[in-house]
Short mmCIF file of C-alpha atoms in Angstrom, two decimals:
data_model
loop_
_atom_site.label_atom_id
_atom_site.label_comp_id
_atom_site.label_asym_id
_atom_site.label_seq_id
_atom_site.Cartn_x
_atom_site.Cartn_y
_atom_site.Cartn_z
CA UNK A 10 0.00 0.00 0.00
CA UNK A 11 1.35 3.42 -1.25
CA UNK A 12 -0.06 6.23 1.52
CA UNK A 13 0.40 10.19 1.39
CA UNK A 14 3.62 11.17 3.49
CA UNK A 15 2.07 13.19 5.46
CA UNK A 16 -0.66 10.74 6.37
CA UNK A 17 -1.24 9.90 9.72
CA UNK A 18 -0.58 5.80 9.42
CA UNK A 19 2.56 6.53 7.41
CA UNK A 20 4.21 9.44 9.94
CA UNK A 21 3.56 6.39 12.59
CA UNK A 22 5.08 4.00 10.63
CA UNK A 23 8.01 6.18 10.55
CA UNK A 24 7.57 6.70 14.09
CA UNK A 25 8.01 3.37 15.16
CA UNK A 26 11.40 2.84 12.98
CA UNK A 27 12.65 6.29 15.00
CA UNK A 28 11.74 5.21 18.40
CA UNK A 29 13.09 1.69 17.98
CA UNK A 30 16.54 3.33 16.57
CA UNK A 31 16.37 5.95 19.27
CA UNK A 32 14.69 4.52 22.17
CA UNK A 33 18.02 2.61 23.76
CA UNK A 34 19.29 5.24 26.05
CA UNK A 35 17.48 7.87 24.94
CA UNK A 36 14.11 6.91 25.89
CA UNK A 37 15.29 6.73 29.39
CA UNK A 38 16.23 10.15 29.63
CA UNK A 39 12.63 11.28 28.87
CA UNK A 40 11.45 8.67 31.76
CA UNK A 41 13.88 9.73 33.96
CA UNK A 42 13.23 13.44 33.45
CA UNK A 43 9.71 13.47 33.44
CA UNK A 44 8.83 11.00 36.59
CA UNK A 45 9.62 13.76 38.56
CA UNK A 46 7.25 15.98 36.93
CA UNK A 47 4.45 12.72 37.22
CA UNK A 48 5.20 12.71 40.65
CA UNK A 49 5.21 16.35 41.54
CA UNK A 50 1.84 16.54 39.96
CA UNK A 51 0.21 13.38 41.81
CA UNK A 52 1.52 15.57 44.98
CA UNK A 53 -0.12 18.06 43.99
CA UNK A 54 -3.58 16.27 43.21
CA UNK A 55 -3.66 13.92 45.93
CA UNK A 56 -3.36 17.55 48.33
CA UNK A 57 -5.81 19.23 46.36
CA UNK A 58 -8.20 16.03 47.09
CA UNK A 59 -7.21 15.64 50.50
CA UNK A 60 -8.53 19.92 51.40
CA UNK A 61 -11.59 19.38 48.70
CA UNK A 62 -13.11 22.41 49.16
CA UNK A 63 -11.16 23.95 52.29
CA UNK A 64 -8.56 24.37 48.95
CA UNK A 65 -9.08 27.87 48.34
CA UNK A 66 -7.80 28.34 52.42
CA UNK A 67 -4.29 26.86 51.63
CA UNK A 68 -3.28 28.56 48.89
CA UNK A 69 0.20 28.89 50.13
CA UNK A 70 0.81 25.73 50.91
CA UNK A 71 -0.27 24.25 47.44
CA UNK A 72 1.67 26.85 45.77
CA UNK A 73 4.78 25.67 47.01
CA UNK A 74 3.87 22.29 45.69
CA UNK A 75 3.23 23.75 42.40
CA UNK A 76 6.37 25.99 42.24
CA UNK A 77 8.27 22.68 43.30
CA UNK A 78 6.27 21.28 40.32
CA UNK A 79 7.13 23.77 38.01
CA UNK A 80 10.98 23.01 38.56
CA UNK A 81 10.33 19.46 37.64
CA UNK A 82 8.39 20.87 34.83
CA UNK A 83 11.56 22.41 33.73
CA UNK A 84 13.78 19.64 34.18
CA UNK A 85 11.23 17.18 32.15
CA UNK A 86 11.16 19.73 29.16
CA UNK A 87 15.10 19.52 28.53
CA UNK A 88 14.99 15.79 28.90
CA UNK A 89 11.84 16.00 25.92
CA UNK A 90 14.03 18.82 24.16
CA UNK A 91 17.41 15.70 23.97
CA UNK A 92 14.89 13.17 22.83
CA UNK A 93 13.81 15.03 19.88
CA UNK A 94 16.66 15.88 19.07
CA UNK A 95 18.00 12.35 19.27
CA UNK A 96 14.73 11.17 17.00
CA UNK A 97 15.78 13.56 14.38
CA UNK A 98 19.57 12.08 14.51
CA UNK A 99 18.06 8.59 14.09
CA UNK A 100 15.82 9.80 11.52
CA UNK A 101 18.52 11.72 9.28
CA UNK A 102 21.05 9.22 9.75
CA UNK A 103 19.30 5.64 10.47
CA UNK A 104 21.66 4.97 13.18
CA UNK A 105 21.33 5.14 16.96
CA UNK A 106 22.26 8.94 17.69
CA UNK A 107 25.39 8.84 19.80
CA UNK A 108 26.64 11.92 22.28
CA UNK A 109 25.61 14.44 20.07
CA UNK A 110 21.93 13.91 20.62
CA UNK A 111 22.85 15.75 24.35
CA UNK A 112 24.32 18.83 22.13
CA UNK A 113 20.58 20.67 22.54
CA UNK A 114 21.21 24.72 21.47
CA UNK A 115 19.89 27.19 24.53
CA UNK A 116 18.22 28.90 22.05
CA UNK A 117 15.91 25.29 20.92
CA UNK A 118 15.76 24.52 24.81
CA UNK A 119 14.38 28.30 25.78
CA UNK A 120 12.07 28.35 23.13
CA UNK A 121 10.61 25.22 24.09
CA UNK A 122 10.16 26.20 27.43
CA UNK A 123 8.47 29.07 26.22
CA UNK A 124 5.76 27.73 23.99
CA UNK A 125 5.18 24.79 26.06
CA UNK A 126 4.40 26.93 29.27
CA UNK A 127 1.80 28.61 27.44
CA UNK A 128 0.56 25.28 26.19
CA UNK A 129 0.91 24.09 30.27
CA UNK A 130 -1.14 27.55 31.37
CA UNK A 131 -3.98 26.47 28.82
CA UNK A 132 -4.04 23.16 29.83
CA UNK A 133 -4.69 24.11 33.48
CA UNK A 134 -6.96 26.80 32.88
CA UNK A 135 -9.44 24.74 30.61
CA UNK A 136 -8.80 21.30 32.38
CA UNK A 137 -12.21 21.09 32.96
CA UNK A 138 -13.55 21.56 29.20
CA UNK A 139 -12.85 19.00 26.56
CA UNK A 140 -12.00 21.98 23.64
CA UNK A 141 -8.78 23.32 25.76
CA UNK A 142 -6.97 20.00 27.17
CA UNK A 143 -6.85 19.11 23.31
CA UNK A 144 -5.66 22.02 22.04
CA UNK A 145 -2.94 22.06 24.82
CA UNK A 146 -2.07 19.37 23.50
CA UNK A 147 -1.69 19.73 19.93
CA UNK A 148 0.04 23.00 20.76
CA UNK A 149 2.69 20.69 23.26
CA UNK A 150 2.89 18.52 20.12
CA UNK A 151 3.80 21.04 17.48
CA UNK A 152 6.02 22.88 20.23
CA UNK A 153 8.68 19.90 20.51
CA UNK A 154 8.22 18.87 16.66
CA UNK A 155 9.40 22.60 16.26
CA UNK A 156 11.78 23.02 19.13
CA UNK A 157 14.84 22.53 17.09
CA UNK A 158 14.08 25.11 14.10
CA UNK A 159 14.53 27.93 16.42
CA UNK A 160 17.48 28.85 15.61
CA UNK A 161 17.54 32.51 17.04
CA UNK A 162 16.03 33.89 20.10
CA UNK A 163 12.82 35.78 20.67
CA UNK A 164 9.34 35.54 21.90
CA UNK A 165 8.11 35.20 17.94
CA UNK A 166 10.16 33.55 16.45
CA UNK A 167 8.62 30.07 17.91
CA UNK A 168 5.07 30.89 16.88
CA UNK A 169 6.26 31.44 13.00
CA UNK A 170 7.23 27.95 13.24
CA UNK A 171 4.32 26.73 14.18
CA UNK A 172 1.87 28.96 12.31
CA UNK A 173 3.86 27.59 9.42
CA UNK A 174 2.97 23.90 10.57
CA UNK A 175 -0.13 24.16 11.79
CA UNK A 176 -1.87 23.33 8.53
CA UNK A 177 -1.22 19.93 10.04
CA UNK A 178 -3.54 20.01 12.41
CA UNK A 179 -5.72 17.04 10.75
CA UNK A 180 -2.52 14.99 11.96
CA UNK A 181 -2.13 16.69 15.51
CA UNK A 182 -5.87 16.00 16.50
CA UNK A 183 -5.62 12.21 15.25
CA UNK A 184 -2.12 12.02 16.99
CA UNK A 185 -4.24 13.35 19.78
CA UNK A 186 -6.97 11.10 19.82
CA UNK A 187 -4.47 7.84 19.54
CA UNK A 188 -1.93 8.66 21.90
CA UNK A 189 -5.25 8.84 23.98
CA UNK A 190 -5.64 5.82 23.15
CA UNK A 191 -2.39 4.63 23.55
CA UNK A 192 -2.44 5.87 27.59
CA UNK A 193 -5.62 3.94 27.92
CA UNK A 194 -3.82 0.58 26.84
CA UNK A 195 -0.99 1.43 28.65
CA UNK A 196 -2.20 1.51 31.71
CA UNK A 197 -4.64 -1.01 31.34
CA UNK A 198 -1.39 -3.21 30.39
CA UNK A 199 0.64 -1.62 33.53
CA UNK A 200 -2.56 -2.97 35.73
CA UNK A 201 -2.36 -6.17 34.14
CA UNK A 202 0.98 -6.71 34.89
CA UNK A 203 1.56 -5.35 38.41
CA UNK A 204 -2.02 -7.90 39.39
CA UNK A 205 0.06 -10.89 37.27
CA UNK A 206 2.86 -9.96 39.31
CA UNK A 207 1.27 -10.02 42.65
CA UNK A 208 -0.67 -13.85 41.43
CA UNK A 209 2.36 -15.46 40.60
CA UNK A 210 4.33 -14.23 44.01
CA UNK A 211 1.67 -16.11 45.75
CA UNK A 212 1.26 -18.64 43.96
CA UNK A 213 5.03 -19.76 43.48
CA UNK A 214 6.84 -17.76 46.29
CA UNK A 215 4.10 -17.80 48.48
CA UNK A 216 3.31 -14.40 49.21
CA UNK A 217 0.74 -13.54 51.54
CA UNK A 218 -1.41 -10.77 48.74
CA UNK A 219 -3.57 -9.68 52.33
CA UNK A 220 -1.81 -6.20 51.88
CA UNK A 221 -0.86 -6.30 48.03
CA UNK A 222 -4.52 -6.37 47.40
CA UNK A 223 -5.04 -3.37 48.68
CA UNK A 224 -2.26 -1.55 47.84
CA UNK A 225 -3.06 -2.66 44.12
CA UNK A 226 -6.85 -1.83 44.17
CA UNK A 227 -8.06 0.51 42.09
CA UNK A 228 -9.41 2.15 44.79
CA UNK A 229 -6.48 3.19 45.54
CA UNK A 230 -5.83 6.68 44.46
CA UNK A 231 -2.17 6.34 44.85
CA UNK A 232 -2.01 3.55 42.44
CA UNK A 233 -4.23 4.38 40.17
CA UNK A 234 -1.98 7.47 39.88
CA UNK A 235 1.18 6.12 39.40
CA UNK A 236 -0.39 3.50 37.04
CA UNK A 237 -1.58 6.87 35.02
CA UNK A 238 2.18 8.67 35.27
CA UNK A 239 3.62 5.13 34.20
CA UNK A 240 1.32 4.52 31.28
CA UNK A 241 2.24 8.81 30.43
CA UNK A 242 6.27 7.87 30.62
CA UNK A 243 5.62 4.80 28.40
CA UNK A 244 3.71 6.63 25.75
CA UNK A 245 5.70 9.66 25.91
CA UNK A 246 8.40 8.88 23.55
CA UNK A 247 6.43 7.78 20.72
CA UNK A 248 4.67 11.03 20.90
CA UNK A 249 7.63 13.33 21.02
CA UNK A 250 8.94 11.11 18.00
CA UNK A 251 5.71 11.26 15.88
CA UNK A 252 5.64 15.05 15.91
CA UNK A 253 9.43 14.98 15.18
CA UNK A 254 8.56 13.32 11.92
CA UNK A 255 5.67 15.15 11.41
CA UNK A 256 7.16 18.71 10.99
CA UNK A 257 10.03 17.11 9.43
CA UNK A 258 7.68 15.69 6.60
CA UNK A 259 5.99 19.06 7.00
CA UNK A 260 9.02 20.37 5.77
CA UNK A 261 10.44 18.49 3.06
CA UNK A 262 6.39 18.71 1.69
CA UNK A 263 6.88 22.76 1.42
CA UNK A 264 9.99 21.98 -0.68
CA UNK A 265 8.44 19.05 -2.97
CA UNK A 266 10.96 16.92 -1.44
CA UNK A 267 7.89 14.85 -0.20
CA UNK A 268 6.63 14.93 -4.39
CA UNK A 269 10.39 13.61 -5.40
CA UNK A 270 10.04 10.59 -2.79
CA UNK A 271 6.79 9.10 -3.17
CA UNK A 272 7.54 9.17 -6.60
CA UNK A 273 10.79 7.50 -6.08
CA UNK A 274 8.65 5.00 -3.92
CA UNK A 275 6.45 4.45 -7.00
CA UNK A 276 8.63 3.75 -8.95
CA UNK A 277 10.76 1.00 -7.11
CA UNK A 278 7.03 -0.50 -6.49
CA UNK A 279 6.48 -0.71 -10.14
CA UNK A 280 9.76 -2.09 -11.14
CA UNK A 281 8.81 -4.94 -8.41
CA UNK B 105 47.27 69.47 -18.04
CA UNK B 106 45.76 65.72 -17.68
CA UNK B 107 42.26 65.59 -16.59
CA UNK B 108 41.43 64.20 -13.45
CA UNK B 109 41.63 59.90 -12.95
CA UNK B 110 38.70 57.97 -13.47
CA UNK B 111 38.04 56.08 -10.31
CA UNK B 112 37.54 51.99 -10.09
CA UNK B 113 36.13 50.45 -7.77
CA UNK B 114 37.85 49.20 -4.51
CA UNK B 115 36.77 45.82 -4.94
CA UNK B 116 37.39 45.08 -8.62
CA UNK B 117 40.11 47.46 -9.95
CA UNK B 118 39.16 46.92 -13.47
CA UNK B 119 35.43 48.08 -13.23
CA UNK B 120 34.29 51.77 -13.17
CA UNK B 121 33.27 53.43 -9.72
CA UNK B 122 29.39 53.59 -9.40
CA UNK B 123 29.02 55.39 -6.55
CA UNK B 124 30.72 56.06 -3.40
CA UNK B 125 30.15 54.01 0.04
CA UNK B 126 29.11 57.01 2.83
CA UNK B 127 30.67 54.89 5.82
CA UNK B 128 34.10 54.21 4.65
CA UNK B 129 33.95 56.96 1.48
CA UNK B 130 35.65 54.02 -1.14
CA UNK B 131 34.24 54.01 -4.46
CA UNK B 132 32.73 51.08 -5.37
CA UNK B 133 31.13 49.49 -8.42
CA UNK B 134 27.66 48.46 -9.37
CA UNK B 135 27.74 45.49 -8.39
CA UNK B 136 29.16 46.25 -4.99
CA UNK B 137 26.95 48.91 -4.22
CA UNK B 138 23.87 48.33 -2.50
CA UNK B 139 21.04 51.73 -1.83
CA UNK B 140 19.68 51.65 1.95
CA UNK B 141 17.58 54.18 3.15
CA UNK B 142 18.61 56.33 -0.46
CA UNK B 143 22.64 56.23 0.67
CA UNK B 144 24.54 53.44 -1.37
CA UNK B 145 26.96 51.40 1.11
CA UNK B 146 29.10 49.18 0.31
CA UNK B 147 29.12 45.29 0.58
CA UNK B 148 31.65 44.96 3.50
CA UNK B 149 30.14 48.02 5.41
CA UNK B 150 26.36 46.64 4.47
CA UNK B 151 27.80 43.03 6.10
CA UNK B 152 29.08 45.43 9.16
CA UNK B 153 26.06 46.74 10.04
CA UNK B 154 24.25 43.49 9.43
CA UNK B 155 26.17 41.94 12.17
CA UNK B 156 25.59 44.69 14.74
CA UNK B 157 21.76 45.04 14.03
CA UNK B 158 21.87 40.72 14.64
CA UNK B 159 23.68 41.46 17.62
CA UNK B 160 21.24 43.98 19.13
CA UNK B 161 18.90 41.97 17.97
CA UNK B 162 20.21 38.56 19.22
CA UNK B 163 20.64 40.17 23.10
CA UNK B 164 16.50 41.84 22.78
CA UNK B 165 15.50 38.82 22.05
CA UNK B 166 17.46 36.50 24.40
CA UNK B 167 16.10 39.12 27.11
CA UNK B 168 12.21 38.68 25.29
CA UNK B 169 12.25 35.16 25.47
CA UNK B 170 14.26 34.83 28.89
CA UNK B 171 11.68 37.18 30.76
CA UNK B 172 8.77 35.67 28.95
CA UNK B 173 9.27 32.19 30.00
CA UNK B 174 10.17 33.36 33.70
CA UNK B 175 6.93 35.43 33.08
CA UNK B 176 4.85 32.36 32.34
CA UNK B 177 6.60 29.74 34.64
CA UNK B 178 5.02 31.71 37.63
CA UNK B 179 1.92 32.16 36.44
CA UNK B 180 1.42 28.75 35.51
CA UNK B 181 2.40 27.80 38.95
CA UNK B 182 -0.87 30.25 39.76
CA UNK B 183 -2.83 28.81 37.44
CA UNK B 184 -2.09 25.12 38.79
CA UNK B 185 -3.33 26.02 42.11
CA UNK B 186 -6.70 28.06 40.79
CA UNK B 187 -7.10 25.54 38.56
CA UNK B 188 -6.30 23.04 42.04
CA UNK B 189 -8.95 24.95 44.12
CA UNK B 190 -11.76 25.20 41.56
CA UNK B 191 -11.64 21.99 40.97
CA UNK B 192 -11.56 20.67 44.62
CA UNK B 193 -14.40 23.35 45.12
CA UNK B 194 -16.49 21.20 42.67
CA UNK B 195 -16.35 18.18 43.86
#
């Protein structure tokens, strides 16, 4: 089957080739720099929960949770910023990217941090709408497919980027919708696994499951939280990749590059 | 008495002088001669003050961006705990 390049099953397909090239170690960094940020967050709702609706009377005291938040926040966008970077290695060079992948320019990093704070800031104030936690998202998406074409500094500079991409915003809401998706079956499988776990400790080690029952109930909050920040860090990479190779197609489809290939893709197919 | 020397350019001795570059006053040829603002400079002056304006340019912007996201790192940490408090207010 011959698809458009800058269809949605075909910027996957890429997607998975990137990951799998990238993924070993630079996967990990994006787990290990955005756990922290899971974590910080699950602080943060599991206090909010705790005051319900005394919340408003402890406004100090959750706002040094969120400015601790925040600082993970930081730390989890630079790890995002490397992996990106280290997708578009693997993608330009079909290798695994090597040191150079850690070689992110301030000005890419900044940038990044700029757009996706806005992106954060609408995600929080419309968490409670369906419109704005999507478009926070396709904004995040287009923000780290983008990160690396800023090239100089300024608070415009990103946005011309992503004006200039966002005629793919067919992709970004699908991309949306499946890495949805994706967290659902991810955590599902997570759940799956830790209550296989816990079955075959008792049943071959012996392991009394009195207290692992509870602890892995899913009415736990605790669990069902970490289950949702594991299931995130699992999905995470193949969403940072996919918009990678989306702008990147973007790109090469503004020069006819994308015209050149497929018809370099026919052509092999026909000679077959 | 010989009349006065027809001037070449600084750049490429063997072409005629066009006009004359009003930062460093060296005449230059067509080709090297670029009009900004109606005064003709020429290329290595024009590539001078190309540099500087990217250099003022380069430090605004570094001080844009870097205040911006500062800017919107603490008022997303205010938004977080609105956004915290409304919804614990709801339910």
């Amino acid at each position: 089957m011959i698809r458009a390049p800058l269809s949605t099953t075909s910027v996957l397909d890429e997607t998975a080739e990137v990951v799998s090239r990238a993924a070993a170690p630079w996967a990990a960094v994006v787990a290990a720099t955005s756990l922290p940020y899971r974590f910080m967050q699950i602080i943060f709702i599991e206090r909010v929960s705790e005051l319900g609706s005394a919340a408003t009377h402890y406004g100090r005291a959750l706002g040094t949770i969120a400015n601790l938040t925040i600082l993970a926040f930081i730390f989890s966008r630079w790890g995002r910023v490397v992996f990106a970077r280290a997708c578009r290695l693997a993608e330009a060079s079909d290798a695994t990217p090597g040191r150079e992948a850690w070689g992110v320019p301030l000005v890419a990093l900044v940038s990044y941090l700029f757009v996706s704070s806005i992106a954060e800031i609408v995600y929080y104030a419309s968490v409670l709408t369906i419109v704005g936690p999507v478009l926070a998202a396709m904004l995040a998406g287009l923000a780290i497919g983008t990160a690396e074409l800023n090239t100089r500094p300024g608070i415009m500079a990103p946005w011309r980027h992503i004006a200039r991409h966002s005629k793919t915003s067919k992709q970004l809401m699908s991309f949306v919708f499946i890495f949805f998706v994706g967290v659902i079956v991810a955590f599902i499988n997570l759940a799956a696994t830790f209550a296989a776990g816990a079955w075959l400790a008792h049943a071959f080690a012996g392991v009394s499951l009195a207290r692992w029952d509870v602890l892995l109930s899913i009415r736990n909050k605790h669990y069902i939280f970490l289950l949702l920040a594991g299931a995130i860090a699992i999905v995470e990479p193949f969403w940072i990749a996919a918009h990678v190779v989306l702008v990147r197609r973007a790109g090469v489809a503004e020069t006819g590059e994308d015209l050149r290939i497929w018809f370099r893709e026919l052509q092999s197919r026909w000679a077959e | 008495m010989p009349g006065p020397a027809r001037q070449t350019c600084i750049h490429h001795p063997q072409r005629l002088a066009f006009a004359v570059c009003m930062t460093c006053r060296n005449a230059v040829c067509q080709a090297c001669a670029t009009q900004w603002d109606g005064i003709y400079h020429c290329t290595t002056c024009l590539a001078a003050r190309r540099t500087a304006s990217r250099e003022r340019g380069s430090v605004a912007g570094w001080l844009a961006l870097v205040a911006g996201v500062l800017l919107l790192l603490r008022l997303t940490t205010y938004v977080m705990v609105w956004a915290g408090a409304l919804i614990a207010g709801l339910f």
